[in-house]
Coordinates of N, CA and C in Angstrom, one line a residue:
Chain F
D1 N -18.2 10.4 -45.5 CA -17.8 9.6 -44.4 C -16.2 9.5 -44.4
A2 N -15.7 9.4 -43.2 CA -14.2 9.4 -43.0 C -13.7 8.0 -43.3
G3 N -14.5 7.0 -43.5 CA -14.0 5.6 -43.7 C -13.7 5.0 -42.4
V4 N -13.1 3.8 -42.4 CA -12.7 3.1 -41.2 C -11.4 3.7 -40.7
I5 N -11.4 4.0 -39.5 CA -10.3 4.7 -38.9 C -9.5 3.8 -37.9
Q6 N -8.2 3.7 -38.1 CA -7.4 2.8 -37.2 C -6.3 3.7 -36.6
S7 N -6.0 3.3 -35.4 CA -4.9 4.0 -34.7 C -4.2 3.0 -33.8
P8 N -2.9 3.2 -33.6 CA -2.0 4.0 -34.3 C -1.8 3.5 -35.7
R9 N -1.1 4.2 -36.6 CA -0.8 3.7 -37.9 C 0.5 2.9 -37.9
H10 N 1.3 3.2 -37.0 CA 2.6 2.5 -36.8 C 2.8 2.3 -35.2
E11 N 3.3 1.1 -34.9 CA 3.6 0.9 -33.5 C 4.8 0.0 -33.4
V12 N 5.8 0.5 -32.7 CA 7.0 -0.3 -32.4 C 7.1 -0.5 -30.9
T13 N 7.2 -1.7 -30.5 CA 7.3 -2.0 -29.1 C 8.3 -3.2 -28.9
E14 N 8.5 -3.4 -27.6 CA 9.5 -4.4 -27.3 C 8.7 -5.7 -26.8
M15 N 9.4 -6.8 -27.0 CA 8.8 -8.1 -26.7 C 8.3 -8.0 -25.2
G16 N 7.2 -8.6 -24.9 CA 6.6 -8.6 -23.6 C 5.7 -7.5 -23.2
Q17 N 5.7 -6.4 -24.1 CA 4.9 -5.3 -23.8 C 3.4 -5.6 -24.3
E18 N 2.5 -4.9 -23.7 CA 1.1 -4.9 -24.1 C 0.9 -4.0 -25.3
V19 N 0.2 -4.4 -26.3 CA -0.1 -3.6 -27.4 C -1.7 -3.5 -27.6
T20 N -2.2 -2.3 -27.8 CA -3.6 -2.1 -28.1 C -3.8 -1.4 -29.4
L21 N -4.5 -2.0 -30.3 CA -4.8 -1.4 -31.6 C -6.3 -1.0 -31.6
R22 N -6.6 0.1 -32.2 CA -7.9 0.6 -32.1 C -8.6 0.8 -33.5
C23 N -9.9 0.7 -33.5 CA -10.6 0.8 -34.8 C -12.0 1.5 -34.6
K24 N -12.3 2.4 -35.5 CA -13.6 3.0 -35.5 C -14.2 2.7 -36.8
P25 N -15.3 1.9 -36.8 CA -15.9 1.5 -38.1 C -16.7 2.6 -38.7
I26 N -17.1 2.4 -39.9 CA -18.0 3.4 -40.6 C -19.4 3.4 -39.9
S27 N -19.9 4.6 -39.6 CA -21.1 4.7 -38.9 C -22.2 4.0 -39.7
G28 N -23.0 3.2 -38.9 CA -24.1 2.5 -39.5 C -23.7 1.0 -39.9
H29 N -22.5 0.7 -39.9 CA -22.0 -0.6 -40.2 C -22.2 -1.5 -39.0
D30 N -22.7 -2.7 -39.1 CA -23.0 -3.6 -38.0 C -22.1 -4.8 -37.9
Y31 N -21.2 -4.9 -38.9 CA -20.1 -6.0 -38.8 C -18.8 -5.3 -38.7
L32 N -17.9 -5.9 -37.9 CA -16.5 -5.4 -37.8 C -15.6 -6.6 -37.8
F33 N -14.5 -6.5 -38.6 CA -13.6 -7.6 -38.8 C -12.2 -7.1 -38.4
W34 N -11.4 -8.0 -37.9 CA -10.0 -7.8 -37.6 C -9.2 -8.8 -38.5
Y35 N -8.2 -8.3 -39.3 CA -7.4 -9.2 -40.1 C -5.9 -8.9 -39.7
R36 N -5.1 -9.9 -40.0 CA -3.6 -9.7 -39.9 C -3.0 -10.1 -41.2
Q37 N -2.1 -9.3 -41.7 CA -1.4 -9.5 -42.9 C 0.1 -9.7 -42.7
T38 N 0.6 -10.8 -43.1 CA 2.1 -11.1 -43.1 C 2.5 -11.6 -44.4
M39 N 3.8 -11.6 -44.7 CA 4.3 -12.1 -45.9 C 4.1 -13.6 -46.0
M40 N 4.3 -14.3 -44.9 CA 4.3 -15.7 -44.9 C 2.8 -16.3 -45.0
R41 N 1.9 -15.6 -44.3 CA 0.6 -16.2 -44.2 C -0.5 -15.4 -44.9
G42 N -0.1 -14.3 -45.5 CA -1.1 -13.5 -46.3 C -2.1 -12.8 -45.3
L43 N -3.3 -12.7 -45.8 CA -4.4 -12.0 -45.0 C -5.2 -13.1 -44.3
E44 N -5.2 -12.9 -43.0 CA -5.9 -13.9 -42.1 C -7.0 -13.2 -41.3
L45 N -8.2 -13.7 -41.3 CA -9.2 -13.2 -40.5 C -9.0 -13.6 -39.0
L46 N -8.9 -12.7 -38.1 CA -8.7 -13.0 -36.7 C -10.0 -13.2 -36.0
I47 N -10.9 -12.3 -36.1 CA -12.2 -12.3 -35.4 C -13.1 -11.4 -36.1
Y48 N -14.4 -11.6 -35.9 CA -15.4 -10.6 -36.4 C -16.6 -10.5 -35.5
F49 N -17.2 -9.3 -35.5 CA -18.3 -9.0 -34.6 C -19.5 -8.7 -35.5
N50 N -20.7 -9.0 -34.9 CA -21.9 -8.5 -35.5 C -22.7 -7.8 -34.4
N51 N -23.1 -6.6 -34.6 CA -23.8 -5.9 -33.5 C -23.1 -5.9 -32.2
N52 N -21.8 -5.7 -32.3 CA -20.9 -5.7 -31.1 C -20.6 -7.0 -30.4
V53 N -21.2 -8.1 -30.9 CA -21.0 -9.4 -30.3 C -20.0 -10.2 -31.2
P54 N -19.0 -10.8 -30.5 CA -18.1 -11.7 -31.3 C -18.8 -12.9 -31.8
I55 N -18.6 -13.1 -33.1 CA -19.3 -14.2 -33.8 C -18.4 -15.4 -34.1
D56 N -17.2 -15.1 -34.5 CA -16.2 -16.1 -34.8 C -14.8 -15.6 -34.5
D57 N -14.2 -16.2 -33.5 CA -12.8 -15.9 -33.1 C -11.9 -17.0 -33.3
S58 N -12.2 -17.9 -34.2 CA -11.4 -19.1 -34.5 C -10.0 -18.7 -35.1
G59 N -9.9 -17.5 -35.6 CA -8.7 -17.1 -36.2 C -7.7 -16.5 -35.3
M60 N -8.1 -16.2 -34.1 CA -7.3 -15.6 -33.0 C -6.2 -16.6 -32.7
P61 N -4.9 -16.2 -32.9 CA -3.8 -17.2 -32.8 C -3.6 -17.9 -31.4
E62 N -3.8 -17.2 -30.4 CA -3.6 -17.7 -29.1 C -4.2 -16.8 -28.0
D63 N -4.1 -17.3 -26.8 CA -4.7 -16.5 -25.7 C -4.1 -15.1 -25.5
R64 N -3.0 -14.9 -26.0 CA -2.3 -13.6 -25.9 C -3.1 -12.5 -26.6
F65 N -4.0 -12.9 -27.6 CA -4.8 -12.0 -28.4 C -6.2 -11.9 -27.8
S66 N -6.7 -10.7 -27.7 CA -8.1 -10.5 -27.3 C -8.7 -9.3 -28.0
A67 N -10.0 -9.4 -28.3 CA -10.6 -8.3 -29.0 C -11.9 -8.0 -28.3
K68 N -12.3 -6.7 -28.3 CA -13.5 -6.2 -27.7 C -14.2 -5.2 -28.6
M69 N -15.5 -5.1 -28.4 CA -16.2 -4.1 -29.1 C -17.3 -3.6 -28.1
P70 N -16.9 -2.6 -27.3 CA -17.8 -2.1 -26.3 C -19.0 -1.4 -26.8
N71 N -18.9 -0.8 -28.0 CA -20.1 -0.1 -28.6 C -19.9 -0.2 -30.1
A72 N -20.9 0.3 -30.8 CA -21.0 0.2 -32.2 C -19.9 1.0 -33.0
S73 N -19.2 1.9 -32.2 CA -18.3 2.8 -32.9 C -16.8 2.6 -32.5
F74 N -16.6 1.5 -31.8 CA -15.2 1.3 -31.3 C -14.9 -0.1 -31.0
S75 N -13.7 -0.5 -31.5 CA -13.2 -1.9 -31.2 C -11.7 -1.8 -30.9
T76 N -11.3 -2.8 -30.1 CA -9.8 -2.9 -29.8 C -9.4 -4.3 -30.0
L77 N -8.1 -4.4 -30.4 CA -7.4 -5.7 -30.5 C -6.2 -5.5 -29.6
K78 N -6.1 -6.4 -28.6 CA -5.0 -6.3 -27.7 C -4.1 -7.6 -27.7
I79 N -2.8 -7.3 -27.6 CA -1.9 -8.4 -27.6 C -1.1 -8.3 -26.3
Q80 N -1.1 -9.3 -25.4 CA -0.4 -9.2 -24.2 C 0.0 -10.6 -23.7
P81 N 1.3 -10.9 -23.6 CA 2.4 -10.1 -24.0 C 2.7 -10.2 -25.5
S82 N 3.3 -9.2 -26.0 CA 3.6 -9.2 -27.5 C 4.9 -10.0 -27.7
E83 N 5.0 -10.6 -28.9 CA 6.2 -11.4 -29.3 C 6.6 -10.9 -30.7
P84 N 7.9 -11.1 -31.0 CA 8.4 -10.7 -32.4 C 7.5 -11.3 -33.5
R85 N 7.0 -12.5 -33.3 CA 6.3 -13.1 -34.4 C 4.9 -12.5 -34.6
D86 N 4.5 -11.6 -33.7 CA 3.3 -10.8 -33.9 C 3.4 -9.6 -34.9
S87 N 4.7 -9.4 -35.3 CA 4.9 -8.3 -36.2 C 4.1 -8.5 -37.5
A88 N 3.3 -7.5 -37.9 CA 2.5 -7.7 -39.0 C 1.7 -6.4 -39.2
V89 N 0.9 -6.3 -40.3 CA 0.0 -5.2 -40.5 C -1.4 -5.7 -40.1
Y90 N -2.0 -5.0 -39.2 CA -3.4 -5.4 -38.7 C -4.4 -4.5 -39.3
F91 N -5.4 -5.1 -40.0 CA -6.4 -4.3 -40.6 C -7.7 -4.5 -39.9
C92 N -8.5 -3.4 -39.8 CA -9.9 -3.5 -39.4 C -10.7 -3.2 -40.6
A93 N -11.9 -3.9 -40.7 CA -12.8 -3.6 -41.8 C -14.2 -3.6 -41.2
S94 N -15.1 -2.9 -41.9 CA -16.5 -2.9 -41.4 C -17.4 -3.1 -42.6
R95 N -18.7 -3.5 -42.3 CA -19.6 -3.8 -43.4 C -21.0 -3.6 -42.8
Y96 N -21.9 -3.2 -43.7 CA -23.3 -3.1 -43.4 C -24.0 -4.4 -43.8
S97 N -24.8 -4.9 -43.0 CA -25.5 -6.2 -43.2 C -26.3 -6.3 -44.5
G98 N -26.8 -5.1 -44.9 CA -27.5 -5.0 -46.2 C -26.7 -4.9 -47.4
D99 N -25.4 -5.0 -47.3 CA -24.5 -5.0 -48.4 C -23.5 -6.1 -48.3
N100 N -22.7 -6.2 -49.3 CA -21.7 -7.3 -49.3 C -20.2 -6.8 -49.3
E101 N -20.0 -5.5 -49.3 CA -18.7 -5.0 -49.4 C -18.1 -4.7 -48.0
Q102 N -16.9 -5.2 -47.8 CA -16.2 -4.8 -46.6 C -15.3 -3.6 -46.9
F103 N -15.3 -2.6 -46.0 CA -14.5 -1.4 -46.2 C -13.3 -1.5 -45.2
F104 N -12.1 -1.4 -45.7 CA -10.9 -1.6 -44.9 C -10.4 -0.3 -44.4
G105 N -9.8 -0.3 -43.2 CA -9.0 0.8 -42.8 C -7.6 0.8 -43.3
P106 N -6.8 1.8 -43.0 CA -5.5 1.9 -43.6 C -4.5 0.9 -43.0
G107 N -4.8 0.3 -41.8 CA -4.0 -0.7 -41.2 C -3.1 -0.1 -40.1
T108 N -2.6 -0.9 -39.2 CA -1.6 -0.6 -38.2 C -0.4 -1.5 -38.4
R109 N 0.7 -0.9 -38.7 CA 1.9 -1.7 -38.9 C 2.6 -1.9 -37.5
L110 N 2.6 -3.1 -37.0 CA 3.1 -3.4 -35.7 C 4.5 -4.1 -35.9
T111 N 5.5 -3.6 -35.1 CA 6.8 -4.2 -35.1 C 7.1 -4.5 -33.6
V112 N 7.4 -5.7 -33.3 CA 7.7 -6.1 -32.0 C 9.2 -6.5 -32.0
L113 N 10.0 -5.8 -31.2 CA 11.5 -6.0 -31.3 C 11.9 -7.1 -30.2
Chain T
A1 N -15.6 -26.0 -45.8 CA -14.9 -24.7 -45.8 C -14.5 -24.3 -47.2
Q2 N -14.5 -23.0 -47.4 CA -14.1 -22.6 -48.7 C -12.6 -22.2 -48.7
S3 N -12.0 -22.2 -50.0 CA -10.6 -21.7 -50.1 C -10.5 -21.0 -51.4
V4 N -9.4 -20.2 -51.5 CA -9.2 -19.4 -52.7 C -7.7 -19.6 -53.1
T5 N -7.5 -19.9 -54.4 CA -6.1 -20.0 -54.9 C -5.9 -19.0 -56.0
Q6 N -4.9 -18.2 -55.8 CA -4.4 -17.3 -56.9 C -3.2 -17.9 -57.5
L7 N -3.3 -18.2 -58.7 CA -2.3 -19.1 -59.4 C -1.0 -18.4 -59.7
D8 N -0.9 -17.1 -59.6 CA 0.3 -16.4 -59.9 C 0.7 -15.5 -58.7
S9 N 1.8 -15.6 -58.2 CA 2.2 -14.7 -57.1 C 2.7 -13.4 -57.6
Q10 N 3.3 -13.4 -58.8 CA 3.7 -12.1 -59.4 C 3.4 -12.2 -60.9
V11 N 3.0 -11.0 -61.4 CA 2.7 -10.9 -62.8 C 3.4 -9.6 -63.3
P12 N 4.5 -9.7 -64.1 CA 5.0 -8.4 -64.7 C 4.5 -8.2 -66.1
V13 N 4.1 -7.0 -66.4 CA 3.7 -6.7 -67.7 C 4.2 -5.3 -68.1
F14 N 4.1 -5.1 -69.4 CA 4.5 -3.7 -69.9 C 3.2 -2.9 -70.0
E15 N 3.4 -1.6 -69.9 CA 2.3 -0.6 -70.0 C 1.6 -0.8 -71.3
E16 N 0.3 -0.7 -71.2 CA -0.7 -0.8 -72.3 C -0.9 -2.2 -72.8
A17 N -0.2 -3.2 -72.2 CA -0.5 -4.6 -72.5 C -1.7 -5.1 -71.7
P18 N -2.4 -6.1 -72.2 CA -3.5 -6.7 -71.5 C -2.9 -7.6 -70.3
V19 N -3.8 -7.8 -69.3 CA -3.4 -8.6 -68.2 C -4.5 -9.5 -67.7
E20 N -4.2 -10.7 -67.2 CA -5.2 -11.5 -66.6 C -4.6 -12.1 -65.3
L21 N -5.3 -11.9 -64.2 CA -4.9 -12.4 -62.9 C -5.9 -13.5 -62.6
R22 N -5.3 -14.7 -62.3 CA -6.2 -15.9 -62.2 C -6.5 -16.2 -60.7
C23 N -7.8 -16.6 -60.6 CA -8.3 -17.0 -59.3 C -9.2 -18.2 -59.4
N24 N -9.0 -19.2 -58.6 CA -9.9 -20.3 -58.5 C -10.3 -20.5 -57.0
Y25 N -11.5 -21.0 -56.8 CA -12.0 -21.2 -55.5 C -12.6 -22.6 -55.3
S26 N -12.8 -23.0 -54.1 CA -13.5 -24.2 -53.8 C -14.4 -23.9 -52.7
S27 N -15.7 -24.5 -52.9 CA -16.7 -24.3 -51.9 C -17.8 -25.3 -52.1
S28 N -18.4 -25.8 -51.1 CA -19.5 -26.8 -51.2 C -20.8 -26.1 -51.3
V29 N -20.8 -24.8 -51.1 CA -22.1 -24.0 -51.2 C -21.8 -22.8 -52.2
S30 N -22.9 -22.2 -52.5 CA -22.7 -21.1 -53.4 C -22.0 -19.9 -52.7
V31 N -21.4 -19.1 -53.5 CA -20.5 -18.1 -52.9 C -20.7 -16.7 -53.6
Y32 N -20.3 -15.7 -52.9 CA -20.0 -14.4 -53.6 C -18.5 -14.3 -53.8
L33 N -18.1 -13.6 -54.8 CA -16.7 -13.4 -55.2 C -16.3 -12.0 -55.3
F34 N -15.1 -11.7 -54.9 CA -14.6 -10.3 -54.9 C -13.2 -10.2 -55.4
W35 N -12.8 -9.1 -55.9 CA -11.4 -8.7 -56.1 C -11.2 -7.4 -55.4
Y36 N -10.1 -7.4 -54.6 CA -9.7 -6.2 -53.9 C -8.3 -5.8 -54.4
V37 N -7.9 -4.6 -54.4 CA -6.6 -4.1 -54.7 C -6.0 -3.4 -53.5
Q38 N -4.7 -3.6 -53.3 CA -4.0 -3.0 -52.3 C -2.8 -2.2 -52.8
Y39 N -2.8 -0.9 -52.8 CA -1.6 -0.1 -53.2 C -0.6 -0.1 -52.0
P40 N 0.6 0.2 -52.3 CA 1.6 0.2 -51.2 C 1.2 1.0 -50.0
N41 N 1.4 0.4 -48.8 CA 1.1 1.0 -47.6 C -0.3 1.6 -47.4
Q42 N -1.2 0.9 -48.0 CA -2.6 1.3 -47.9 C -3.5 0.1 -47.6
G43 N -4.7 0.3 -47.2 CA -5.7 -0.8 -47.0 C -6.2 -1.3 -48.3
L44 N -7.1 -2.3 -48.2 CA -7.7 -2.9 -49.4 C -8.9 -2.1 -49.9
Q45 N -9.0 -2.0 -51.2 CA -10.1 -1.3 -51.9 C -10.8 -2.3 -52.8
L46 N -12.1 -2.3 -52.8 CA -12.9 -3.2 -53.6 C -12.8 -2.8 -55.1
L47 N -12.4 -3.7 -56.0 CA -12.4 -3.5 -57.4 C -13.7 -3.8 -58.0
L48 N -14.2 -5.0 -57.7 CA -15.5 -5.5 -58.2 C -16.0 -6.7 -57.4
K49 N -17.2 -7.1 -57.7 CA -17.8 -8.2 -56.9 C -18.8 -8.9 -57.8
Y50 N -18.9 -10.2 -57.6 CA -20.0 -11.0 -58.2 C -20.9 -11.5 -57.2
L51 N -22.2 -11.2 -57.3 CA -23.2 -11.7 -56.3 C -24.1 -12.6 -57.0
S52 N -24.6 -12.2 -58.2 CA -25.5 -13.1 -59.0 C -25.7 -12.4 -60.3
G53 N -26.5 -13.0 -61.2 CA -26.8 -12.4 -62.5 C -25.7 -12.6 -63.5
S54 N -25.4 -11.6 -64.3 CA -24.4 -11.7 -65.4 C -23.1 -12.2 -64.8
T55 N -22.5 -13.1 -65.6 CA -21.2 -13.6 -65.1 C -20.0 -12.7 -65.4
L56 N -20.2 -11.7 -66.3 CA -19.2 -10.8 -66.5 C -19.5 -9.5 -65.7
V57 N -18.5 -9.2 -64.8 CA -18.7 -8.1 -63.9 C -17.7 -7.0 -64.2
K58 N -18.1 -5.8 -64.3 CA -17.2 -4.7 -64.5 C -17.0 -3.9 -63.2
G59 N -15.7 -3.5 -63.0 CA -15.4 -2.8 -61.8 C -14.8 -1.5 -62.1
I60 N -14.1 -1.0 -61.1 CA -13.4 0.3 -61.3 C -12.1 0.2 -62.0
N61 N -11.6 1.4 -62.5 CA -10.3 1.4 -63.1 C -10.2 0.6 -64.4
G62 N -11.3 0.2 -65.0 CA -11.3 -0.5 -66.3 C -11.1 -2.0 -66.1
F63 N -11.2 -2.5 -64.9 CA -11.0 -4.0 -64.7 C -12.4 -4.7 -64.8
E64 N -12.3 -5.9 -65.2 CA -13.5 -6.8 -65.3 C -13.1 -8.2 -64.9
A65 N -14.1 -9.0 -64.5 CA -13.9 -10.3 -64.1 C -15.0 -11.2 -64.6
E66 N -14.7 -12.4 -64.9 CA -15.8 -13.4 -65.3 C -15.9 -14.5 -64.4
F67 N -17.1 -14.8 -63.9 CA -17.4 -15.9 -63.0 C -17.7 -17.1 -63.9
N68 N -16.9 -18.2 -63.7 CA -17.2 -19.4 -64.4 C -17.4 -20.5 -63.4
K69 N -18.7 -20.9 -63.2 CA -19.1 -21.8 -62.2 C -18.5 -23.2 -62.4
S70 N -18.5 -23.6 -63.7 CA -18.1 -25.0 -64.0 C -16.6 -25.2 -63.7
Q71 N -15.8 -24.1 -63.9 CA -14.4 -24.1 -63.6 C -14.0 -23.5 -62.3
T72 N -15.0 -23.1 -61.5 CA -14.8 -22.5 -60.2 C -13.7 -21.4 -60.3
S73 N -13.9 -20.6 -61.3 CA -12.9 -19.5 -61.5 C -13.5 -18.1 -61.5
F74 N -12.7 -17.2 -61.2 CA -13.1 -15.8 -61.2 C -11.9 -14.9 -61.6
H75 N -11.5 -15.0 -62.8 CA -10.3 -14.3 -63.3 C -10.5 -12.9 -63.5
L76 N -9.5 -12.1 -63.2 CA -9.6 -10.6 -63.4 C -8.8 -10.2 -64.6
R77 N -9.4 -9.3 -65.4 CA -8.7 -8.9 -66.6 C -8.8 -7.4 -66.8
K78 N -7.8 -6.9 -67.6 CA -7.8 -5.5 -68.0 C -7.2 -5.4 -69.4
P79 N -7.8 -4.8 -70.4 CA -7.3 -4.9 -71.7 C -6.0 -4.1 -71.9
S80 N -5.8 -3.0 -71.1 CA -4.6 -2.2 -71.3 C -4.3 -1.6 -69.9
V81 N -3.1 -2.0 -69.4 CA -2.8 -1.6 -68.0 C -1.9 -0.3 -68.1
H82 N -2.0 0.4 -66.9 CA -1.2 1.6 -66.7 C -0.2 1.4 -65.6
I83 N 0.8 2.3 -65.6 CA 1.8 2.2 -64.5 C 1.1 2.2 -63.1
S84 N 0.0 3.0 -63.1 CA -0.7 3.2 -61.8 C -1.4 2.0 -61.3
D85 N -1.5 1.0 -62.2 CA -2.2 -0.3 -61.8 C -1.2 -1.2 -61.0
T86 N 0.0 -0.8 -60.9 CA 1.0 -1.6 -60.1 C 0.5 -1.6 -58.6
A87 N 0.2 -2.8 -58.1 CA -0.3 -3.0 -56.8 C -0.4 -4.5 -56.6
E88 N -0.9 -4.9 -55.4 CA -1.2 -6.3 -55.1 C -2.7 -6.5 -55.2
Y89 N -3.1 -7.6 -55.8 CA -4.5 -7.9 -56.0 C -4.9 -9.1 -55.3
F90 N -6.1 -9.1 -54.6 CA -6.6 -10.2 -53.8 C -7.9 -10.6 -54.3
C91 N -8.1 -11.9 -54.5 CA -9.3 -12.5 -54.8 C -9.9 -13.0 -53.4
A92 N -11.2 -12.9 -53.3 CA -11.8 -13.3 -52.0 C -13.2 -14.0 -52.2
V93 N -13.6 -14.8 -51.3 CA -14.9 -15.5 -51.4 C -15.6 -15.4 -50.1
S94 N -16.9 -15.3 -50.2 CA -17.8 -15.2 -49.1 C -18.9 -16.2 -49.3
V95 N -19.2 -16.9 -48.2 CA -20.3 -17.9 -48.4 C -21.6 -17.3 -48.5
N96 N -22.5 -17.8 -49.4 CA -23.8 -17.3 -49.6 C -24.7 -18.4 -49.0
N97 N -25.4 -18.1 -47.9 CA -26.2 -19.2 -47.3 C -27.5 -19.4 -48.0
A98 N -28.2 -20.4 -47.6 CA -29.4 -20.8 -48.3 C -30.4 -19.6 -48.5
G99 N -30.4 -18.7 -47.5 CA -31.3 -17.6 -47.6 C -30.9 -16.5 -48.5
G100 N -29.7 -16.6 -49.0 CA -29.2 -15.6 -50.0 C -28.5 -14.5 -49.3
T101 N -28.3 -14.6 -48.0 CA -27.6 -13.5 -47.3 C -26.2 -14.0 -47.0
S102 N -25.2 -13.2 -47.4 CA -23.8 -13.6 -47.1 C -23.6 -13.6 -45.6
Y103 N -22.8 -14.7 -45.2 CA -22.3 -14.7 -43.8 C -21.4 -13.5 -43.5
G104 N -20.8 -13.0 -44.6 CA -20.0 -11.8 -44.4 C -18.5 -12.1 -44.1
K105 N -18.2 -13.3 -44.0 CA -16.8 -13.7 -43.7 C -16.0 -13.9 -45.0
L106 N -15.0 -13.1 -45.2 CA -14.2 -13.3 -46.4 C -13.0 -14.2 -46.2
T107 N -12.8 -15.1 -47.2 CA -11.6 -15.8 -47.3 C -10.8 -15.3 -48.5
F108 N -9.5 -14.9 -48.2 CA -8.7 -14.3 -49.2 C -7.7 -15.3 -49.8
G109 N -7.4 -15.1 -51.1 CA -6.2 -15.8 -51.7 C -4.9 -15.1 -51.2
Q110 N -3.8 -15.7 -51.7 CA -2.5 -15.2 -51.2 C -2.1 -13.9 -51.9
G111 N -2.8 -13.5 -52.9 CA -2.4 -12.2 -53.5 C -1.6 -12.4 -54.7
T112 N -1.7 -11.5 -55.7 CA -0.9 -11.4 -56.9 C -0.3 -10.0 -57.0
I113 N 1.0 -9.9 -57.1 CA 1.6 -8.6 -57.3 C 1.7 -8.3 -58.7
L114 N 1.0 -7.3 -59.2 CA 1.1 -6.9 -60.6 C 2.0 -5.7 -60.7
T115 N 3.0 -5.9 -61.5 CA 4.0 -4.8 -61.7 C 3.9 -4.4 -63.2
V116 N 3.6 -3.1 -63.4 CA 3.5 -2.6 -64.8 C 4.8 -1.8 -65.1
H117 N 5.5 -2.3 -66.1 CA 6.8 -1.6 -66.5 C 6.5 -0.6 -67.7
P118 N 7.3 0.5 -67.7 CA 7.1 1.4 -68.8 C 7.6 0.8 -70.1

């Protein structure tokens, strides 16, 4: 299996622009998680889905952030409008409900100028 | 709600020396415990996990961890480190509900940067 796939790996954008991050979970996994990693706040869970349904979005920082999972093999995290403080590495992870291990993607490094 | 505290933000050691990375957690319910490793510019990789049974858990790359319920700790150890072990290590906890099925939501500690010097 190719593992969790994220795109793009790096994104540089200007303040105010819309940013869309993409994730393809491992086939057969029914949980999907979005995390943000910064030096100041460490690893934070933003939102997670089970069977494509959002279960807990309490970690989403504000209304500028939104996430969707239209099918079992694709999810997006959108920031609109982006701000410099959104600069971070965003990780996607997936898990099979019959196991306890989350598998992480390589991350998207976002820089908002 | 559960929380995880990694007591050391940075741990420098010499090659072939033993190392212990400390992790304490708090939770009002039983939990599953994990250690992940993150190499530079990469995602997180599972080192080991404690779900139940023996409190001494062995993982990949020669690492092991011991679950201590009375001290709510899950410290990570390796008897002899290599240069290649230089990375950031994260302790994480997941709630185990009454039915024994994890909710699946991980709470991470702040991470410990292990630097192995020649």
